[in-house]
mmCIF file of C-alpha atoms and ligand atoms in Angstrom:
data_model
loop_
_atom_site.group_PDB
_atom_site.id
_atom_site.type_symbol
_atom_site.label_atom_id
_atom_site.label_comp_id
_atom_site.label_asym_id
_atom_site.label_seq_id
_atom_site.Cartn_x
_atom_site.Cartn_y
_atom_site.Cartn_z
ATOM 1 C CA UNK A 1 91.148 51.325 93.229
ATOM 2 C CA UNK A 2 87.321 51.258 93.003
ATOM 3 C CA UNK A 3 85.725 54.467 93.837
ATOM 4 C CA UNK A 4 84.710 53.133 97.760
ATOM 5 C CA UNK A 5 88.573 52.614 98.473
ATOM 6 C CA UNK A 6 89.286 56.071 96.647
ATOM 7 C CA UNK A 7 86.512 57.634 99.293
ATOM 8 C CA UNK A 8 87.680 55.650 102.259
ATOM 9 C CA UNK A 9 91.305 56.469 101.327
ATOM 10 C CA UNK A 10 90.526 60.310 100.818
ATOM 11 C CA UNK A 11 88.702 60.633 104.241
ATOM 12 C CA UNK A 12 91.165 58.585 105.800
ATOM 13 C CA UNK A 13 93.902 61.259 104.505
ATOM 14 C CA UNK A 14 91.892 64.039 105.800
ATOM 15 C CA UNK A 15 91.618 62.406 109.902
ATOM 16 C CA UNK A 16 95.473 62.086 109.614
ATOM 17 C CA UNK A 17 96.191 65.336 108.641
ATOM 18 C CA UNK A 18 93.747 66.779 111.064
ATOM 19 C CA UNK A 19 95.190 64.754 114.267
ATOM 20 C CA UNK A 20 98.628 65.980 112.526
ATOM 21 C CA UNK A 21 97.977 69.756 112.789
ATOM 22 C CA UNK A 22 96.512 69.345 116.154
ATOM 23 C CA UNK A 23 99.873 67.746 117.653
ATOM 24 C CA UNK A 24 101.121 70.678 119.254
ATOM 25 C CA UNK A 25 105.110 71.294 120.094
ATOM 26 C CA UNK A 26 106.479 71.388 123.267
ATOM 27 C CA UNK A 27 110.166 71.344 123.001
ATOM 28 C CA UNK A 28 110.318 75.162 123.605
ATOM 29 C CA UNK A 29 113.136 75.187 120.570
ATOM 30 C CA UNK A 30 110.923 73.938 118.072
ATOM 31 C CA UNK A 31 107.781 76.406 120.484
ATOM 32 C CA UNK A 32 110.491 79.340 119.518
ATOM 33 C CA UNK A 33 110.850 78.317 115.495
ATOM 34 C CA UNK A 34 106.751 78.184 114.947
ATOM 35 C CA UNK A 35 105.792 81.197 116.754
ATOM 36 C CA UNK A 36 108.128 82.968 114.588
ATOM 37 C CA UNK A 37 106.543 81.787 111.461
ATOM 38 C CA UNK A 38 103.424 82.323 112.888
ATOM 39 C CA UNK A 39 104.624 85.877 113.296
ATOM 40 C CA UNK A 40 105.596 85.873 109.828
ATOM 41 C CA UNK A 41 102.006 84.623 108.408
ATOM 42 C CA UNK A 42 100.566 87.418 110.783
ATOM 43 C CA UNK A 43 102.460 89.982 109.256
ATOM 44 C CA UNK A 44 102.078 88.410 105.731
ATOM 45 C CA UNK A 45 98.323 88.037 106.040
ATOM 46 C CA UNK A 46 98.035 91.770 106.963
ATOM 47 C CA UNK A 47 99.572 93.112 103.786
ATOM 48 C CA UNK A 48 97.786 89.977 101.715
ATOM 49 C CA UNK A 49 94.560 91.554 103.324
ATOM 50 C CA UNK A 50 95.590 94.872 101.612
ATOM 51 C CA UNK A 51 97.316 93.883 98.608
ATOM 52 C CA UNK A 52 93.426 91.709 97.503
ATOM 53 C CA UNK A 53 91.653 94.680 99.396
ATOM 54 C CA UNK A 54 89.595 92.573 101.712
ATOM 55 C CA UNK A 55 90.790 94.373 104.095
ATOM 56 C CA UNK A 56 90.996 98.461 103.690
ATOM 57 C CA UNK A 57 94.679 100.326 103.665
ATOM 58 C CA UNK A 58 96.164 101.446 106.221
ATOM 59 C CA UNK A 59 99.426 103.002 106.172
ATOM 60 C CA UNK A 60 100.093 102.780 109.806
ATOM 61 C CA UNK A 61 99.426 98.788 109.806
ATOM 62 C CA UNK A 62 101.221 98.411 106.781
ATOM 63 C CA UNK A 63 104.416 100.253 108.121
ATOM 64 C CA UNK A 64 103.708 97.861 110.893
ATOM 65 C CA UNK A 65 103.286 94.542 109.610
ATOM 66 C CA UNK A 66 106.650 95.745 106.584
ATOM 67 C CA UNK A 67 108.716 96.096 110.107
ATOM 68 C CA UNK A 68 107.954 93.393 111.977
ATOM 69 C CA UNK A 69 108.576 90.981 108.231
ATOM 70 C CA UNK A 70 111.828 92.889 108.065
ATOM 71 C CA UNK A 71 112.962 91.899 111.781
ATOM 72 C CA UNK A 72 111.396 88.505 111.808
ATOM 73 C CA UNK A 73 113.268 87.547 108.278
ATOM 74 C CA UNK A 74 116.477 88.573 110.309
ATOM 75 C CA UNK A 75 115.268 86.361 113.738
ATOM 76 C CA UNK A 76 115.135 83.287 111.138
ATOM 77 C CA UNK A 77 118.997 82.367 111.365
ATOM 78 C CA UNK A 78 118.817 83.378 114.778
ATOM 79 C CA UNK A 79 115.701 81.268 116.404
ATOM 80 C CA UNK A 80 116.709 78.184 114.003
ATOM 81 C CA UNK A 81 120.438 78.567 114.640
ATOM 82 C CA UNK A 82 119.517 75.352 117.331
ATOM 83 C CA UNK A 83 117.456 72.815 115.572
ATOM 84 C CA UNK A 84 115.603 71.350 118.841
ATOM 85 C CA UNK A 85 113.874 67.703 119.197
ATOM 86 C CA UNK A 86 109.836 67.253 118.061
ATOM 87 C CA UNK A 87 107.656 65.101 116.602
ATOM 88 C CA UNK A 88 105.188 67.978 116.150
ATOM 89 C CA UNK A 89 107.945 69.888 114.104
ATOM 90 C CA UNK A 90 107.809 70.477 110.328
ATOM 91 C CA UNK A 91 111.236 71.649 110.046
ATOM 92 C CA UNK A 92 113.537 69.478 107.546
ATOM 93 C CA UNK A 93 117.201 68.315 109.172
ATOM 94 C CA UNK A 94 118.722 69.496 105.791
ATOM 95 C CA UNK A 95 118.544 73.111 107.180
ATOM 96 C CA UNK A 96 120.993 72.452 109.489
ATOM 97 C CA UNK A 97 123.154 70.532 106.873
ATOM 98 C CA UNK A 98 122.675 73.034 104.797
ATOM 99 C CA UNK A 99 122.405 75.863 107.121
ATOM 100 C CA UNK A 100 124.178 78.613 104.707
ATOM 101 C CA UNK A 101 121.607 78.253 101.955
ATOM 102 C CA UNK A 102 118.775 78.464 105.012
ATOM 103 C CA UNK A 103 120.271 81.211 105.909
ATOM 104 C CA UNK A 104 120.434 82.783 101.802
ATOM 105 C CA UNK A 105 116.267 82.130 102.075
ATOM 106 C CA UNK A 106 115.655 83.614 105.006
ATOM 107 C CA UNK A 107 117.940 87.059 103.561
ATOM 108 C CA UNK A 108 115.628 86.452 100.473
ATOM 109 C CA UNK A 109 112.608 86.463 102.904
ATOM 110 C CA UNK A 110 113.970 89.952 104.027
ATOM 111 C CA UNK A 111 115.339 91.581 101.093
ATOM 112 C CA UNK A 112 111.708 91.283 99.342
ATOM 113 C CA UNK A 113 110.241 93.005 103.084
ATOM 114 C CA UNK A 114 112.830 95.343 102.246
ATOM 115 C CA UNK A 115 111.704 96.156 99.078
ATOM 116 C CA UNK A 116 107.772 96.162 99.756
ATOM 117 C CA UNK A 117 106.745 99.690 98.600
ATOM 118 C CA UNK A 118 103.653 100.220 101.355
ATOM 119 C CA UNK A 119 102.288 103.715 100.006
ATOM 120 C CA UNK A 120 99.685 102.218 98.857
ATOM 121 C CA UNK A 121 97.244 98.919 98.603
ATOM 122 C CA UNK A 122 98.653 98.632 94.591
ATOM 123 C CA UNK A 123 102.217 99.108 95.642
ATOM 124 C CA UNK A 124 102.180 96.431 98.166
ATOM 125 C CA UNK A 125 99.897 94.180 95.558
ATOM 126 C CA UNK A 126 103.085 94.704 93.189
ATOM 127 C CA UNK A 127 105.569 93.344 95.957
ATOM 128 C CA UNK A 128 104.147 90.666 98.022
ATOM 129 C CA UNK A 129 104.734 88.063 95.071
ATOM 130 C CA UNK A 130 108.607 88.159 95.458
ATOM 131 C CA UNK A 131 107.465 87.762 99.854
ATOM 132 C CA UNK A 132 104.925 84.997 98.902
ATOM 133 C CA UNK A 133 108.252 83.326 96.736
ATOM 134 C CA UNK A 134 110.763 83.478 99.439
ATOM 135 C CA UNK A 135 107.913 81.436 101.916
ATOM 136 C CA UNK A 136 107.699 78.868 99.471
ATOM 137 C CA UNK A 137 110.825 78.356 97.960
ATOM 138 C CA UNK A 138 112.054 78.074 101.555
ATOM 139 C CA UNK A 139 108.993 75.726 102.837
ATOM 140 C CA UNK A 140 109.723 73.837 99.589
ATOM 141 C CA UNK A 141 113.274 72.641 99.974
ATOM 142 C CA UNK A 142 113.396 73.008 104.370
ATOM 143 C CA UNK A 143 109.697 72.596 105.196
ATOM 144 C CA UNK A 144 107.770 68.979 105.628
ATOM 145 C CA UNK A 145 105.157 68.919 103.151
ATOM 146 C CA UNK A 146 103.047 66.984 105.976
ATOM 147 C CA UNK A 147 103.137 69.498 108.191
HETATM 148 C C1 HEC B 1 114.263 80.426 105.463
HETATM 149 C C2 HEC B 1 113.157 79.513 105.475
HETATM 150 C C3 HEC B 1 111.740 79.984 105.630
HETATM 151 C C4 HEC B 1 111.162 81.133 105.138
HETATM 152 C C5 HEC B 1 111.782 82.241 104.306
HETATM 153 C C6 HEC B 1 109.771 81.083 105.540
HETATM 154 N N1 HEC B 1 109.518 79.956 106.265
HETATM 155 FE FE1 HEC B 1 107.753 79.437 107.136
HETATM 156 N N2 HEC B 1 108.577 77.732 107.863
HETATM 157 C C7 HEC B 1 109.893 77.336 107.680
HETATM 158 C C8 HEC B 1 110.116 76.077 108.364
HETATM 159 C C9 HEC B 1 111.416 75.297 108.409
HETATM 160 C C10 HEC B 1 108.896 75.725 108.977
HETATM 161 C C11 HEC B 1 108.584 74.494 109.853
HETATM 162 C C12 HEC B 1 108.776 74.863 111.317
HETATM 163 C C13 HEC B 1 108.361 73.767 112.301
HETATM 164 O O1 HEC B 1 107.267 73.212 112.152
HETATM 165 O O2 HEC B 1 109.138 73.482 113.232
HETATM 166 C C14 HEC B 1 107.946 76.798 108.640
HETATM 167 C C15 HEC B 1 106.632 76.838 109.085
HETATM 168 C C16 HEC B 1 105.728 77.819 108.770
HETATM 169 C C17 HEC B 1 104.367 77.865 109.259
HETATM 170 C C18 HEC B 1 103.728 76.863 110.219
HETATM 171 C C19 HEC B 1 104.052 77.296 111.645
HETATM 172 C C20 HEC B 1 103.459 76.371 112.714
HETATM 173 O O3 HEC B 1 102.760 76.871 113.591
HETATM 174 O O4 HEC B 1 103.713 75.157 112.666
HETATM 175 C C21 HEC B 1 103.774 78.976 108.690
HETATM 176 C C22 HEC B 1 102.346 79.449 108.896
HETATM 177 C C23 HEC B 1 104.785 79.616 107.874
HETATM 178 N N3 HEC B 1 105.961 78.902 107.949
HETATM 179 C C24 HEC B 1 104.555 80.765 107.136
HETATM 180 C C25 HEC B 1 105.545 81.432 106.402
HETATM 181 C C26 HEC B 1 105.299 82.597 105.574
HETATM 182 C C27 HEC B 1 103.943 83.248 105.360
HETATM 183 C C28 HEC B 1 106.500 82.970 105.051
HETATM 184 C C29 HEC B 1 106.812 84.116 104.142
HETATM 185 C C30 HEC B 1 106.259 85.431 104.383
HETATM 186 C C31 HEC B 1 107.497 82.011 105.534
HETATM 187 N N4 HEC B 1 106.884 81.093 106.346
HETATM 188 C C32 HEC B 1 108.843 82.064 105.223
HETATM 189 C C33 HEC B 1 110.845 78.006 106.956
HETATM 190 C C34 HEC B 1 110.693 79.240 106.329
#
């Protein structure tokens, strides 16, 4: 590839995943699965904010954001018990072939919730690795790496 095609091909990768993220859902199944993960990176990006201090402690919001992880990990066998119909969807159909070990990864999402220590910004610094692991090694084997 000369360095024209490599251009063309790069911006051509970048359009396609832009009209990508814009496709939104609208089987309300697939609705219910994202807007729990996008509950999950809300609560995530609160203690992330801490943990790097870019954003100041606060216990309150911590014991918050730690609560709502906690009960969303436990809402992930629940909301992707039915696995719903979308192109927009970036949900793998191995979960529901392999819906036990889905299930393991979402405990693992929760057990590390569990486990975050929120007295301070350091403590949660200390925990949010094994929370940042159980995203990815779920997104990793369930997740569509295109979406
Ligand atoms: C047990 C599996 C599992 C765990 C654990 C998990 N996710 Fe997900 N996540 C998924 C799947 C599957 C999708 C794709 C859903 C879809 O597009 O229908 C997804 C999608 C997402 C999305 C995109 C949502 C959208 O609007 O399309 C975000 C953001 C996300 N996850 C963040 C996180 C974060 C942050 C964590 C950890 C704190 C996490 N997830 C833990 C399985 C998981």
């Amino acid at each position: 590839m000369n360095l024209a095609t490599k251009t063309l091909t790069a911006a051509l990768f970048v359009v396609a995943g832009a009209a990508f993220a814009e496709t939104e859902a609208t089987d309300p199944i697939v609705i219910g699965h994202q807007d729990l993960m996008k509950s999950i990176a809300g609560a995530s990006k609160v203690l992330g904010g801490m943990a790097s201090g870019s954003t100041a402690y606060d216990a309150a919001a911590a014991e918050a954001a730690k609560a709502l992880l906690i009960k969303d990990a436990a809402d992930i066998a629940v909301k992707f018990k039915e696995p719903g119909s979308d192109p927009a969807s970036g949900a793998k159909p191995e979960i529901w072939t392999n819906w036990e070990d889905f299930v393991v990864k979402a405990n693992a999402l929760g057990t590390a919730a569990t486990a975050l220590d929120v007295a301070s910004a350091d403590s949660i610094k200390a925990g949010m690795g094994a929370v940042g692991g159980a995203c990815k090694d779920c997104h990793t084997t369930y997740r569509l790496s295109t979406n």
